[in-house]
mmCIF file of C-alpha atoms in Angstrom:
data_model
loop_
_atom_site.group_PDB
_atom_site.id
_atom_site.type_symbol
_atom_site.label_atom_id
_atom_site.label_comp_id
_atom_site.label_asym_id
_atom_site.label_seq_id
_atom_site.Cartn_x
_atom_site.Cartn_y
_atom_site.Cartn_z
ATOM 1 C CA UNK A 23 -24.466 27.979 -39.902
ATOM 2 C CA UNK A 24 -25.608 26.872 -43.151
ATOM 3 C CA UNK A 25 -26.881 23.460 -43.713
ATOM 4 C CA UNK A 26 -28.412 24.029 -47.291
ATOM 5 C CA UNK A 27 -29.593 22.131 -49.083
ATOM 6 C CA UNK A 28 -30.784 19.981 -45.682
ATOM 7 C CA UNK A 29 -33.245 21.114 -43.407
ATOM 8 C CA UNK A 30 -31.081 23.434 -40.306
ATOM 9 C CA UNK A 31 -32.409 20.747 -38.152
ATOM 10 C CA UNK A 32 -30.058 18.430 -39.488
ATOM 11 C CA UNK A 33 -27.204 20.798 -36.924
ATOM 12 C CA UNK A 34 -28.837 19.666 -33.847
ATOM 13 C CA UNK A 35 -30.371 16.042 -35.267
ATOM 14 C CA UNK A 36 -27.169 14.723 -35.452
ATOM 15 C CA UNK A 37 -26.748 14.414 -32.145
ATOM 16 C CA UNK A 38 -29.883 12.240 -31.661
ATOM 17 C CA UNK A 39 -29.655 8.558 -31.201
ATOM 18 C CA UNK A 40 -32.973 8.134 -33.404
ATOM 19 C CA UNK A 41 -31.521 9.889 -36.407
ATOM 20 C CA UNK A 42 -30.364 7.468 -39.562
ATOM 21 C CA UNK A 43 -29.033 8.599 -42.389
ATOM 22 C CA UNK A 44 -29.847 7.638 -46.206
ATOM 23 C CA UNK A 45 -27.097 6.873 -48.545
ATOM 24 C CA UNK A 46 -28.453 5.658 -52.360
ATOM 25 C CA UNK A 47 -25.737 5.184 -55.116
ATOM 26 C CA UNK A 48 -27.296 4.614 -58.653
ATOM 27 C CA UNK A 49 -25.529 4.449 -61.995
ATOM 28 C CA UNK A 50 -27.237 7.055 -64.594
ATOM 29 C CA UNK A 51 -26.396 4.817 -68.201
ATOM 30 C CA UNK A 52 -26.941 7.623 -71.000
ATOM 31 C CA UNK A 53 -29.329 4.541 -72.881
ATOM 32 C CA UNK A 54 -30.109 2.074 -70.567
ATOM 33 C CA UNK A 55 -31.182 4.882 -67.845
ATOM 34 C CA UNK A 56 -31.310 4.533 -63.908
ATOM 35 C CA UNK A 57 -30.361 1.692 -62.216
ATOM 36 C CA UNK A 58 -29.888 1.093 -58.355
ATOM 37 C CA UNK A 59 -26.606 -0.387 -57.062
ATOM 38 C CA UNK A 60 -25.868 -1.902 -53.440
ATOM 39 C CA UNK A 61 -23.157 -0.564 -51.905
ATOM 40 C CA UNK A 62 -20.571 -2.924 -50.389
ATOM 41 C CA UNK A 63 -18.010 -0.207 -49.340
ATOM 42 C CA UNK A 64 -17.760 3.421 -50.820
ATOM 43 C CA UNK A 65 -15.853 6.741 -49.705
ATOM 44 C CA UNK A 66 -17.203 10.169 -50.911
ATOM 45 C CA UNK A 67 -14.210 12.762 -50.868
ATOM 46 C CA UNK A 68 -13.914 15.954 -51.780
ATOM 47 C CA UNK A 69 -10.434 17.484 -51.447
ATOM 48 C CA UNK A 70 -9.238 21.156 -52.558
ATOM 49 C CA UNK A 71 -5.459 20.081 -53.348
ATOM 50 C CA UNK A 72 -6.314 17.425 -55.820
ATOM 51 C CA UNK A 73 -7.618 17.614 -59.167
ATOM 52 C CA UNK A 74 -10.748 16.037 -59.635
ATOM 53 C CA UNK A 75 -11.842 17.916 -56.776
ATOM 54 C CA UNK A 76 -14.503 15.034 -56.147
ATOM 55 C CA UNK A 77 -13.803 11.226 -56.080
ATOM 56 C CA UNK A 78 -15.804 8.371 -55.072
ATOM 57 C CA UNK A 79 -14.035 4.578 -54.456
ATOM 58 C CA UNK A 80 -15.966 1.937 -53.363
ATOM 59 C CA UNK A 81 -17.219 -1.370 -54.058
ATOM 60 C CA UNK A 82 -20.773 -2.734 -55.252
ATOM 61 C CA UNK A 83 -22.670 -5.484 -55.254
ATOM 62 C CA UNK A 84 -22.197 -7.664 -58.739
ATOM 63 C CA UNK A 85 -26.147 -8.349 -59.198
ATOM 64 C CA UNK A 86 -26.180 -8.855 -62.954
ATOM 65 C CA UNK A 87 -27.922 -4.995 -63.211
ATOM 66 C CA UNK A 88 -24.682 -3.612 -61.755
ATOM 67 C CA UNK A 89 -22.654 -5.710 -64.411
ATOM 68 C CA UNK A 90 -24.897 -4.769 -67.368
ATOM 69 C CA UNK A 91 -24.638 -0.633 -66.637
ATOM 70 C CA UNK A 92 -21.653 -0.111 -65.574
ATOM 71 C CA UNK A 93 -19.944 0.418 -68.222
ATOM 72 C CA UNK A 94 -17.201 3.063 -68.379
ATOM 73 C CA UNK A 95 -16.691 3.573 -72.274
ATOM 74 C CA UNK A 96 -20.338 4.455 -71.903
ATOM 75 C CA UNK A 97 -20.468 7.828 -70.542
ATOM 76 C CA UNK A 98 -21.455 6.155 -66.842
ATOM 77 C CA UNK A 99 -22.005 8.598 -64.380
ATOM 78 C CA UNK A 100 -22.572 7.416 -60.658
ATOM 79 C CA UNK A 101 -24.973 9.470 -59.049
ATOM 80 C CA UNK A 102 -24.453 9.575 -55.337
ATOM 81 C CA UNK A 103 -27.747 10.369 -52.822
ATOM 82 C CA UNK A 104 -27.138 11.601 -49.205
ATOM 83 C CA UNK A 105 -29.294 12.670 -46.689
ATOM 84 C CA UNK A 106 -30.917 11.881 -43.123
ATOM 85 C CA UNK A 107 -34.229 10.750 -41.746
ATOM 86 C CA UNK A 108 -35.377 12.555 -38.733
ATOM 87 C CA UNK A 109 -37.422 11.384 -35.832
ATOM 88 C CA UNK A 110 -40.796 10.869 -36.653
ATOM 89 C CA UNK A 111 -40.061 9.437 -40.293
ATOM 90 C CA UNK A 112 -39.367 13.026 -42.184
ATOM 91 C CA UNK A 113 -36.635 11.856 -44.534
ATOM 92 C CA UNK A 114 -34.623 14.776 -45.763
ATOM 93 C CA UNK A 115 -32.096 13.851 -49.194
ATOM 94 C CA UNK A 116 -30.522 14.820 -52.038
ATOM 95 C CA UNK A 117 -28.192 14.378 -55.028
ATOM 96 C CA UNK A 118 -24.798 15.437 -53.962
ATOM 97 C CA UNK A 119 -23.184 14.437 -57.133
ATOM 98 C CA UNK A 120 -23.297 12.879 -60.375
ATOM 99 C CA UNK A 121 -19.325 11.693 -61.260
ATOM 100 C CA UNK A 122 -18.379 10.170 -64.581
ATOM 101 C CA UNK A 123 -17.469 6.515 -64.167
ATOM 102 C CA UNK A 124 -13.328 5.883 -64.806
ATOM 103 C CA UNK A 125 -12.855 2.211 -64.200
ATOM 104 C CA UNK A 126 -15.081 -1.012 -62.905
ATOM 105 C CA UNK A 127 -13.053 -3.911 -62.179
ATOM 106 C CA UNK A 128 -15.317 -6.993 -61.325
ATOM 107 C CA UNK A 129 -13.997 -9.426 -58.425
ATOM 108 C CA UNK A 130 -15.135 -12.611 -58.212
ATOM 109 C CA UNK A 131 -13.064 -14.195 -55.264
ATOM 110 C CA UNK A 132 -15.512 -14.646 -52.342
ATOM 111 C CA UNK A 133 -18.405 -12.740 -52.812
ATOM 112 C CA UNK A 134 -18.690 -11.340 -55.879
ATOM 113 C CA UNK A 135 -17.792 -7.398 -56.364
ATOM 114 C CA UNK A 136 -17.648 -4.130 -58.749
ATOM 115 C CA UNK A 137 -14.509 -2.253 -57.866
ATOM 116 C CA UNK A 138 -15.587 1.426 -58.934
ATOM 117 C CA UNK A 139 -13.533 4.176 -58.911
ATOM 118 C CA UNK A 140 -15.755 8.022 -60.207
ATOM 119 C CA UNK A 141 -14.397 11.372 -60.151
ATOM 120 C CA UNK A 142 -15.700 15.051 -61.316
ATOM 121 C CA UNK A 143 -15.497 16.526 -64.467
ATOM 122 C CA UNK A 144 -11.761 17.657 -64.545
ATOM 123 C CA UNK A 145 -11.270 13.935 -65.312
ATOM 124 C CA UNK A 146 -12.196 14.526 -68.915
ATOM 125 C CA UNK A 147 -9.206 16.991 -69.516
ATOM 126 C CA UNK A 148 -7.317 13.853 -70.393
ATOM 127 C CA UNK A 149 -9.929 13.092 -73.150
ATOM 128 C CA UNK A 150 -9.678 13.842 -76.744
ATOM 129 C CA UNK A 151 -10.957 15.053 -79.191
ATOM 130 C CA UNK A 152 -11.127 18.479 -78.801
ATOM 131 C CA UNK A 153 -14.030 20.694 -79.509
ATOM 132 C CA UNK A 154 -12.215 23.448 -80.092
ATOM 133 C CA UNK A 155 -9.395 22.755 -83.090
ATOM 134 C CA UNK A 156 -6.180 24.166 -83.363
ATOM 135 C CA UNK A 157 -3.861 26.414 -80.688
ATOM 136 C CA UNK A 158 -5.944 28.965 -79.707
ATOM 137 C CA UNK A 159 -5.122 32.322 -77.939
ATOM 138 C CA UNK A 160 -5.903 32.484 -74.166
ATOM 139 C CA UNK A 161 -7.778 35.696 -73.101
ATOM 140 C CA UNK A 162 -5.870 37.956 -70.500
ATOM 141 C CA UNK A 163 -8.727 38.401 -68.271
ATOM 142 C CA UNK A 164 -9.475 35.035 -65.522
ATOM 143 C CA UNK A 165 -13.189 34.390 -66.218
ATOM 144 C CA UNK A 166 -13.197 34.431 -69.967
ATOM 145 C CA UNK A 167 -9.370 32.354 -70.352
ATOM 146 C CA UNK A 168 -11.737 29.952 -67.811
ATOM 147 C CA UNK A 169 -14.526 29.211 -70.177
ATOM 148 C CA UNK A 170 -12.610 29.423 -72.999
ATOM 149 C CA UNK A 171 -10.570 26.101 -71.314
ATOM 150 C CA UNK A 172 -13.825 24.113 -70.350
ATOM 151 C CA UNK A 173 -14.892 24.527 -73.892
ATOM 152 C CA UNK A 174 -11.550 22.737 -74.832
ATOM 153 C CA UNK A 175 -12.530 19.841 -73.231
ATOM 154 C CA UNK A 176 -14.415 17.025 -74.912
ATOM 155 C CA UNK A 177 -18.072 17.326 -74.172
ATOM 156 C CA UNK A 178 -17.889 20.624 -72.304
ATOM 157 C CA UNK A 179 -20.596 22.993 -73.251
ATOM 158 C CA UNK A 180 -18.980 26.355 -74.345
ATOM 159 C CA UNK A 181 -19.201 29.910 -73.313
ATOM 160 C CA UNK A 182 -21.607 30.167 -70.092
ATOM 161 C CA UNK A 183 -20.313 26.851 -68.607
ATOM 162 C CA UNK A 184 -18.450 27.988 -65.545
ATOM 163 C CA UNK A 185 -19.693 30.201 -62.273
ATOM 164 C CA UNK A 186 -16.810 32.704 -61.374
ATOM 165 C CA UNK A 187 -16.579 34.512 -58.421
ATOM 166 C CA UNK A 188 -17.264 38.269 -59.356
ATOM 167 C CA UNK A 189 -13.952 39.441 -57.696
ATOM 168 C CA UNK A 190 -12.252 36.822 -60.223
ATOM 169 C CA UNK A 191 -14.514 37.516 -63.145
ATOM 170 C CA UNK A 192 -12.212 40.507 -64.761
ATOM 171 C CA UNK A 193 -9.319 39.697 -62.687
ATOM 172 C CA UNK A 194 -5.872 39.840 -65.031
ATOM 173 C CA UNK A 195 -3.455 37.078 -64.803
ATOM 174 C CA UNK A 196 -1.407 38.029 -67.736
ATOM 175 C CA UNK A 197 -0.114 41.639 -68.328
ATOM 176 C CA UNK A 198 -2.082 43.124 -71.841
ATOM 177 C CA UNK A 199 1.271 42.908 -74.001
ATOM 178 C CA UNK A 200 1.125 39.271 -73.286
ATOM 179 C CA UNK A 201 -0.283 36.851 -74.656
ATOM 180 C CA UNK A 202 -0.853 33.131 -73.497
ATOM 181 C CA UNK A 203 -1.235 30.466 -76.357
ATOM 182 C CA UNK A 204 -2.215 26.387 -75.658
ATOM 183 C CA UNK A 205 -1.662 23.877 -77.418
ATOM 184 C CA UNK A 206 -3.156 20.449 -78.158
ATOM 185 C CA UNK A 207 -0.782 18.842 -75.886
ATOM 186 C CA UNK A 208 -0.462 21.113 -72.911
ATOM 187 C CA UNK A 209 -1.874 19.772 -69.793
ATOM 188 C CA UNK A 210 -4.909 21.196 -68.844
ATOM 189 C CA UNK A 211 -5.406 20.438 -65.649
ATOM 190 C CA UNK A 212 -1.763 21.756 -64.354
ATOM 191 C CA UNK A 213 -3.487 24.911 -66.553
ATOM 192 C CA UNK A 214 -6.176 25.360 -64.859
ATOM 193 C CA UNK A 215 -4.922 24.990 -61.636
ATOM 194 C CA UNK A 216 -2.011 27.376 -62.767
ATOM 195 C CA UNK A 217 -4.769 30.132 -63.976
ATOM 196 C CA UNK A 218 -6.383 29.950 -60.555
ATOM 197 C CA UNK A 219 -3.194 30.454 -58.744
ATOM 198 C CA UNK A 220 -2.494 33.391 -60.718
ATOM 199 C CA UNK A 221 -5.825 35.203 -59.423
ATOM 200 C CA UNK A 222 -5.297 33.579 -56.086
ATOM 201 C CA UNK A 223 -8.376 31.537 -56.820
ATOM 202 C CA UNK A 224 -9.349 27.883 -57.089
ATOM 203 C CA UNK A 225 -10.779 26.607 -60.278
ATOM 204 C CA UNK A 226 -12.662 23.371 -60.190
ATOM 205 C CA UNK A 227 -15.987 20.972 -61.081
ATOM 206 C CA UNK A 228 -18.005 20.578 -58.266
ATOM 207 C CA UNK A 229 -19.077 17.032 -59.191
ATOM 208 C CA UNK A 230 -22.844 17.903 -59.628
ATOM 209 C CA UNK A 231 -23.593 21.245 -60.710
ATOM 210 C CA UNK A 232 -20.582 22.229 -62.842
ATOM 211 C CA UNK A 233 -17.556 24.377 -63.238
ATOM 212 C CA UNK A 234 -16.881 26.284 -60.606
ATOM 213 C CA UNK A 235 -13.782 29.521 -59.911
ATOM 214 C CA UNK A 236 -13.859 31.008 -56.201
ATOM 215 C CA UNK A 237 -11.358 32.886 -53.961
ATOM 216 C CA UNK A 238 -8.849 30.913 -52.174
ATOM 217 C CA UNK A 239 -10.017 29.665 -48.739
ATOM 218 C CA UNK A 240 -10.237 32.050 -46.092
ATOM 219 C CA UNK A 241 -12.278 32.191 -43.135
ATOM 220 C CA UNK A 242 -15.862 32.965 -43.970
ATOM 221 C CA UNK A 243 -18.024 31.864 -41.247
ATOM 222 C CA UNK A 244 -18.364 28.322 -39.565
ATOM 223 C CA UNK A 245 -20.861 26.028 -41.638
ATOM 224 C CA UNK A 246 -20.574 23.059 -38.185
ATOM 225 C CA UNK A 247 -19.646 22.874 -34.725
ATOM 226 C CA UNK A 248 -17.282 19.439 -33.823
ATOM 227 C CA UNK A 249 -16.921 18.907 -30.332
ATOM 228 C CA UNK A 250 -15.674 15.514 -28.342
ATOM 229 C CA UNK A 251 -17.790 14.692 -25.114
ATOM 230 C CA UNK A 252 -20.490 13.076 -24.440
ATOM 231 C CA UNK A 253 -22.902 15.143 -26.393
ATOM 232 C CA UNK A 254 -20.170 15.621 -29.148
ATOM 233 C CA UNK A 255 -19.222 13.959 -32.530
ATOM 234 C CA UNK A 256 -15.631 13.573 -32.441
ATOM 235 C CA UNK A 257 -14.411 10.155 -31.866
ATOM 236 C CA UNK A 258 -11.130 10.683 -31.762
ATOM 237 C CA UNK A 259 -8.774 13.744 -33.338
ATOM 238 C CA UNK A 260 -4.686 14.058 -35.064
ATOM 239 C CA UNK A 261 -3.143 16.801 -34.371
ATOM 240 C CA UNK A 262 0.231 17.319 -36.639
ATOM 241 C CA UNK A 263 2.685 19.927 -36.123
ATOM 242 C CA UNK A 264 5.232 19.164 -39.357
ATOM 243 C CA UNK A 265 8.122 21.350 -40.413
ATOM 244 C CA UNK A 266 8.264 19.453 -43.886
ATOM 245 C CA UNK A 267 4.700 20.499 -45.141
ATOM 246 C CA UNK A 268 5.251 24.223 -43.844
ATOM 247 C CA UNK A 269 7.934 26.602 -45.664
ATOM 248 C CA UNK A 270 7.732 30.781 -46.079
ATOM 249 C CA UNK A 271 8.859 30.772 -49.385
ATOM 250 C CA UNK A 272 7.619 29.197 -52.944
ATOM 251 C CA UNK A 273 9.575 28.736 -55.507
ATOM 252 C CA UNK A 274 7.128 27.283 -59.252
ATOM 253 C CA UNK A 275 9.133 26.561 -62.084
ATOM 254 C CA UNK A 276 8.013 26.649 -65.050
ATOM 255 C CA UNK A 277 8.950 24.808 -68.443
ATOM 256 C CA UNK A 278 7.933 24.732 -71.789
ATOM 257 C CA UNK A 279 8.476 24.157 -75.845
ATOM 258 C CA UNK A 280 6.549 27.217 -78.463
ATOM 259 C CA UNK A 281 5.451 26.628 -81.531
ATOM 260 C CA UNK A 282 9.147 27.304 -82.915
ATOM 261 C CA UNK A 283 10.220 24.051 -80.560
ATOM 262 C CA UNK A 284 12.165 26.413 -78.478
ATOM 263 C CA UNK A 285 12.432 26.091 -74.191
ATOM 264 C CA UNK A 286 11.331 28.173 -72.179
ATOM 265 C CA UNK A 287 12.289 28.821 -68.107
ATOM 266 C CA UNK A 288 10.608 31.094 -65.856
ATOM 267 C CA UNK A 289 10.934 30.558 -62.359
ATOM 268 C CA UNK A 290 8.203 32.418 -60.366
ATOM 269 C CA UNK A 291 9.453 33.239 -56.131
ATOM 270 C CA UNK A 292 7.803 34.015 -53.755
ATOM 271 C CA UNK A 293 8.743 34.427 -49.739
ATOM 272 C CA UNK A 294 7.366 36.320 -46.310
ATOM 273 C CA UNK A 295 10.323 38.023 -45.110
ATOM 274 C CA UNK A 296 9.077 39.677 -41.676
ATOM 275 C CA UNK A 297 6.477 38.667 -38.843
ATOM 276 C CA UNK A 298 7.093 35.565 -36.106
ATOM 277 C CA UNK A 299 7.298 33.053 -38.940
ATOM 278 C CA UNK A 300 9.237 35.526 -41.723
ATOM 279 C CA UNK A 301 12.383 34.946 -43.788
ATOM 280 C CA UNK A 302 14.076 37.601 -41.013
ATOM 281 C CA UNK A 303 13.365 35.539 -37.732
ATOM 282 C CA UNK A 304 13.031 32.414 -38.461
ATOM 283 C CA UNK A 305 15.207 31.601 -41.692
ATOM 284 C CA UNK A 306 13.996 31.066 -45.286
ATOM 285 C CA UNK A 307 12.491 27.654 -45.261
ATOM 286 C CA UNK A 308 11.681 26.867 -49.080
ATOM 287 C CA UNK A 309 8.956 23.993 -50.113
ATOM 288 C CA UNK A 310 9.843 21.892 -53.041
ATOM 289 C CA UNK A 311 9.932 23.219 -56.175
ATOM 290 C CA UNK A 312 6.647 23.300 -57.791
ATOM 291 C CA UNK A 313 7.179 22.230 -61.665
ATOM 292 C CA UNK A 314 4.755 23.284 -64.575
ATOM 293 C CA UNK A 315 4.397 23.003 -67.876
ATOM 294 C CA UNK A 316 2.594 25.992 -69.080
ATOM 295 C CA UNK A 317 3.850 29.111 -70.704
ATOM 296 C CA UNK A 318 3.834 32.183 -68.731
ATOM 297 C CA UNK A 319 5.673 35.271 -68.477
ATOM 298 C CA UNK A 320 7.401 36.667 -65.091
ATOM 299 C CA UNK A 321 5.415 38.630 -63.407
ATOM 300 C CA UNK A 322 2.603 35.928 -63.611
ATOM 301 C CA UNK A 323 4.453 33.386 -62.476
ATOM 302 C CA UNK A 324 5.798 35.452 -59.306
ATOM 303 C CA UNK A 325 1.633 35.728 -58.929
ATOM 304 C CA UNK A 326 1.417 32.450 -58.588
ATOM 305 C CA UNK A 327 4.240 31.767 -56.073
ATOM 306 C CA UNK A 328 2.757 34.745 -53.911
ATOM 307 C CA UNK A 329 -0.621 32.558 -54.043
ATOM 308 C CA UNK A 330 0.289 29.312 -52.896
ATOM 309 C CA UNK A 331 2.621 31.268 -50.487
ATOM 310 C CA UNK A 332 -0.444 32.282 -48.356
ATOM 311 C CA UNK A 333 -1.246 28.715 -47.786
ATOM 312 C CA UNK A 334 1.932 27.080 -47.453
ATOM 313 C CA UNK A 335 2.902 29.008 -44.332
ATOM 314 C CA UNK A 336 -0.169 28.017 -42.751
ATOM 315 C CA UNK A 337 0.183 24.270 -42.869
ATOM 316 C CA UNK A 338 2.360 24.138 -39.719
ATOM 317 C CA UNK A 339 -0.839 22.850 -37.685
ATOM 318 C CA UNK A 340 -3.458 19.987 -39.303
ATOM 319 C CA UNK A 341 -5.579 18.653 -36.978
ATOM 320 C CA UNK A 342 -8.013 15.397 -38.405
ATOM 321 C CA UNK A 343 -10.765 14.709 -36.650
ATOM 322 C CA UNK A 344 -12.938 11.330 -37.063
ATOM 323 C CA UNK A 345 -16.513 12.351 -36.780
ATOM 324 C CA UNK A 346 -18.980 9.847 -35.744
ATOM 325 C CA UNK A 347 -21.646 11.059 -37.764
ATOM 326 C CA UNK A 348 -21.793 12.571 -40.997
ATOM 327 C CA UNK A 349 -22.563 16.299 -41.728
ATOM 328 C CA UNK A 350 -23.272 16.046 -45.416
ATOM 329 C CA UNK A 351 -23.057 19.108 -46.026
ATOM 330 C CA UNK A 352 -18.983 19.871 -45.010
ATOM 331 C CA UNK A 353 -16.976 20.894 -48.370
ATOM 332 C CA UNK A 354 -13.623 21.106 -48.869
ATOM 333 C CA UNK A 355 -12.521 25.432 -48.793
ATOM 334 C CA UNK A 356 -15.031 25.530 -46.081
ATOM 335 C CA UNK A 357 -14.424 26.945 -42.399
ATOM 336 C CA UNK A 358 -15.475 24.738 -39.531
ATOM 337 C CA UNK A 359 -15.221 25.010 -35.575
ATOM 338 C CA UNK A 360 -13.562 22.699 -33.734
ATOM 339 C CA UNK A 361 -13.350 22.019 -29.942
ATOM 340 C CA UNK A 362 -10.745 19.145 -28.596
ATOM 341 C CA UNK A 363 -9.679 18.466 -24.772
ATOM 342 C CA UNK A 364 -6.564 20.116 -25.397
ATOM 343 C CA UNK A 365 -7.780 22.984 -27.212
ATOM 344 C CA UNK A 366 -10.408 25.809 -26.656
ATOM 345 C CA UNK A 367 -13.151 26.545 -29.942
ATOM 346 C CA UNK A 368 -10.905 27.480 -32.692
ATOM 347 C CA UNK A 369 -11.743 28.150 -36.720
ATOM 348 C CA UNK A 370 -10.131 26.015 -39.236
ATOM 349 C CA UNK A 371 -10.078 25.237 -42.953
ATOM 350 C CA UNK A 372 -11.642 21.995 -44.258
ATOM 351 C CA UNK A 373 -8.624 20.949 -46.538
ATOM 352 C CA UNK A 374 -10.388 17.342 -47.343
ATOM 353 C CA UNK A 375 -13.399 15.542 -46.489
ATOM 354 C CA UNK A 376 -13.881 11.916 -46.623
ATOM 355 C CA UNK A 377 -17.773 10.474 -46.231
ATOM 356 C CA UNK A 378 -17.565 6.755 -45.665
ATOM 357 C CA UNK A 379 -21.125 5.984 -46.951
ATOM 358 C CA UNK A 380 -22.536 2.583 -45.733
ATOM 359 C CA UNK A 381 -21.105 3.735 -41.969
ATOM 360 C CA UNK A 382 -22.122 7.508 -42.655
ATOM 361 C CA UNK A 383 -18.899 8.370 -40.619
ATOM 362 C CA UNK A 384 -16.478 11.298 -41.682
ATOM 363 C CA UNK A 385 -12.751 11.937 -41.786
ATOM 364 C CA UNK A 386 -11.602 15.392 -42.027
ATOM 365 C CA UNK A 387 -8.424 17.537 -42.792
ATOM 366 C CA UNK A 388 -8.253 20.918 -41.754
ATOM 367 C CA UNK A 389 -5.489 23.644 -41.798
ATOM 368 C CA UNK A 390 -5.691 26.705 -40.259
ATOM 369 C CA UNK A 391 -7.126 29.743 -41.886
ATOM 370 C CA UNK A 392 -4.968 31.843 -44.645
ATOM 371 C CA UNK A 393 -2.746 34.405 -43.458
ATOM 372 C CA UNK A 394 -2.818 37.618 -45.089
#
């Protein structure tokens, strides 16, 4: 079990009364440089189904530093600082992300606060201007249509701004007599998202290092152990079972205006028809349509159906455990072990993971692991 970048000790640590863990929020102001914040309330999330794949929420102190830097026309970023201090004084932190500031909203009933709301990079595909004028022409291979979108968004560095998985890297999401052409006003974050489920891949910015493009979760090896007891972390679990979050077929439509002004329809399907939990024994439960605005051609959107299929008929179990103490090092797309009363050791996917920071406390989501 990894626990990189913290020491390994940090796996059995956690479980020690005398461990305390370090939380530091500062706000990184492009001219009026680092300044500390105290943090009133904050949650650190990072969740694979939304775009920004990080957020942060929280409320500071209004100490007239806090008031003077934060400043979100300025190019803000809040850089977040988590980490523990073992017995005998060895503190072991670091920068888990660095998230450009959206909004501050200053409250001033009671004692005085900075509403803050910070999110990854994907945030910016709402910006303008572009660096890149003009339509341009998407390539047909995943990694290089990738970098050629986070140069199209306002002060993304071009060509080698993105880390793709090397099974992704050449993958084709568009067959070679087709071409894929964006526009000023497409949405590029239902795009990117859209190229990733074509590759059955996730594309996203991983709120401190940069653009990121892996492999759909699967089941790749446990990164923690969460057990209840009296040596374990859990402090108390959800288990849902619901019907209305699980279907075995996927239906993404998609819509869209060319150049010409003329609409285009494709709807992309996709469905398991045999096992337990097929079309053929159990009947064709559907999930609501999907609806995108990107051009595409069939066969590509069918691509994308068959990739979300793999996790949509998975969702029949989440289980959410509260977890006492804070494993900083629990992503999103990551596989964790999980032992309840009622259940014996079993793998799951993190779907979502929510760090309360001043009570370094943890919420997760989990799903079980893609089927194949």
């Amino acid at each position: 079990m990894s626990t990189a970048p913290w020491n390994a000790r940090a796996i059995d640590d956690t479980l020690a009364s005398a461990l305390t863990c370090v939380t530091r929020l500062e706000a990184v102001h492009p001219t009026l440089g680092v300044r500390a914040l105290e943090l009133v309330s904050a949650q650190l999330s990072y969740d694979e189904a939304r775009t920004p794949y990080v957020a942060l929420s929280g409320a500071i102190a209004a100490t007239p530093d806090a008031l003077e830097v934060l400043d979100e026309r300025a190019a803000v970023r809040l850089r977040v600082t988590l980490g523990y201090v073992y017995p005998g004084g060895e503190e072991d932190a670091h920068v888990v992300a660095e998230l450009l500031l959206e909004d501050a909203t200053v409250r001033r009933g009671g004692t005085p606060s900075i509403q803050v709301n910070a999110y990854s990079d994907e945030i910016l595909m709402g910006d303008a201007p572009w660096t890149v004028p003009g339509p341009w022409t998407a390539a047909t291979t995943f990694g290089t249509a990738y970098r050629q979108l986070i140069a199209a968004i306002a002060g993304q560095p071009a060509a080698d701004a993105a880390t793709v998985d090397p099974a992704l890297e050449h993958a084709t999401f568009l067959p070679a007599d087709e071409t894929l052409t964006v526009h000023a006003d497409d949405n590029l974050r239902q795009l990117m998202r859209d190229l990733a489920d074509r590759v059955s891949g996730r594309a996203y910015h991983d709120g401190l290092t940069g653009w990121r493009a892996d492999l759909a979760a699967v089941d790749t090896g446990s990164v923690a152990a969460i057990t209840t007891g009296r040596r374990g972390l859990i402090r108390s679990t959800e288990a849902t079972r619901d019907r209305g979050a699980w279907g075995n077929a996927v239906v993404i439509v998609y819509r869209w205006r060319d150049a010409t002004d003329t609409e285009h329809e494709i709807v992309g399907r996709a469905q398991r028809l045999t096992g337990p939990l097929g079309v053929e024994t159990v009947g064709r439960k559907t999930l609501p349509p999907i609806v995108r605005t990107t051009p595409t051609t069939q066969a590509a959107a069918d691509n994308a159906a068959a990739a979300l299929l793999g996790r949509a008929i998975t969702r029949r179990r989440v289980v959410a455990p509260e977890v006492a103490r804070a494993l900083w090092w629990i992503r999103a797309a990551q596989t964790v072990t999980v032992s309840t009363p009622d259940d014996l050791p079993h793998s799951v996917i993190v779907s979502s993971v929510t760090f309360d920071l001043p009570a370094a406390t943890m919420q997760l989501r989990t799903r079980t692991p893609e089927e194949a």
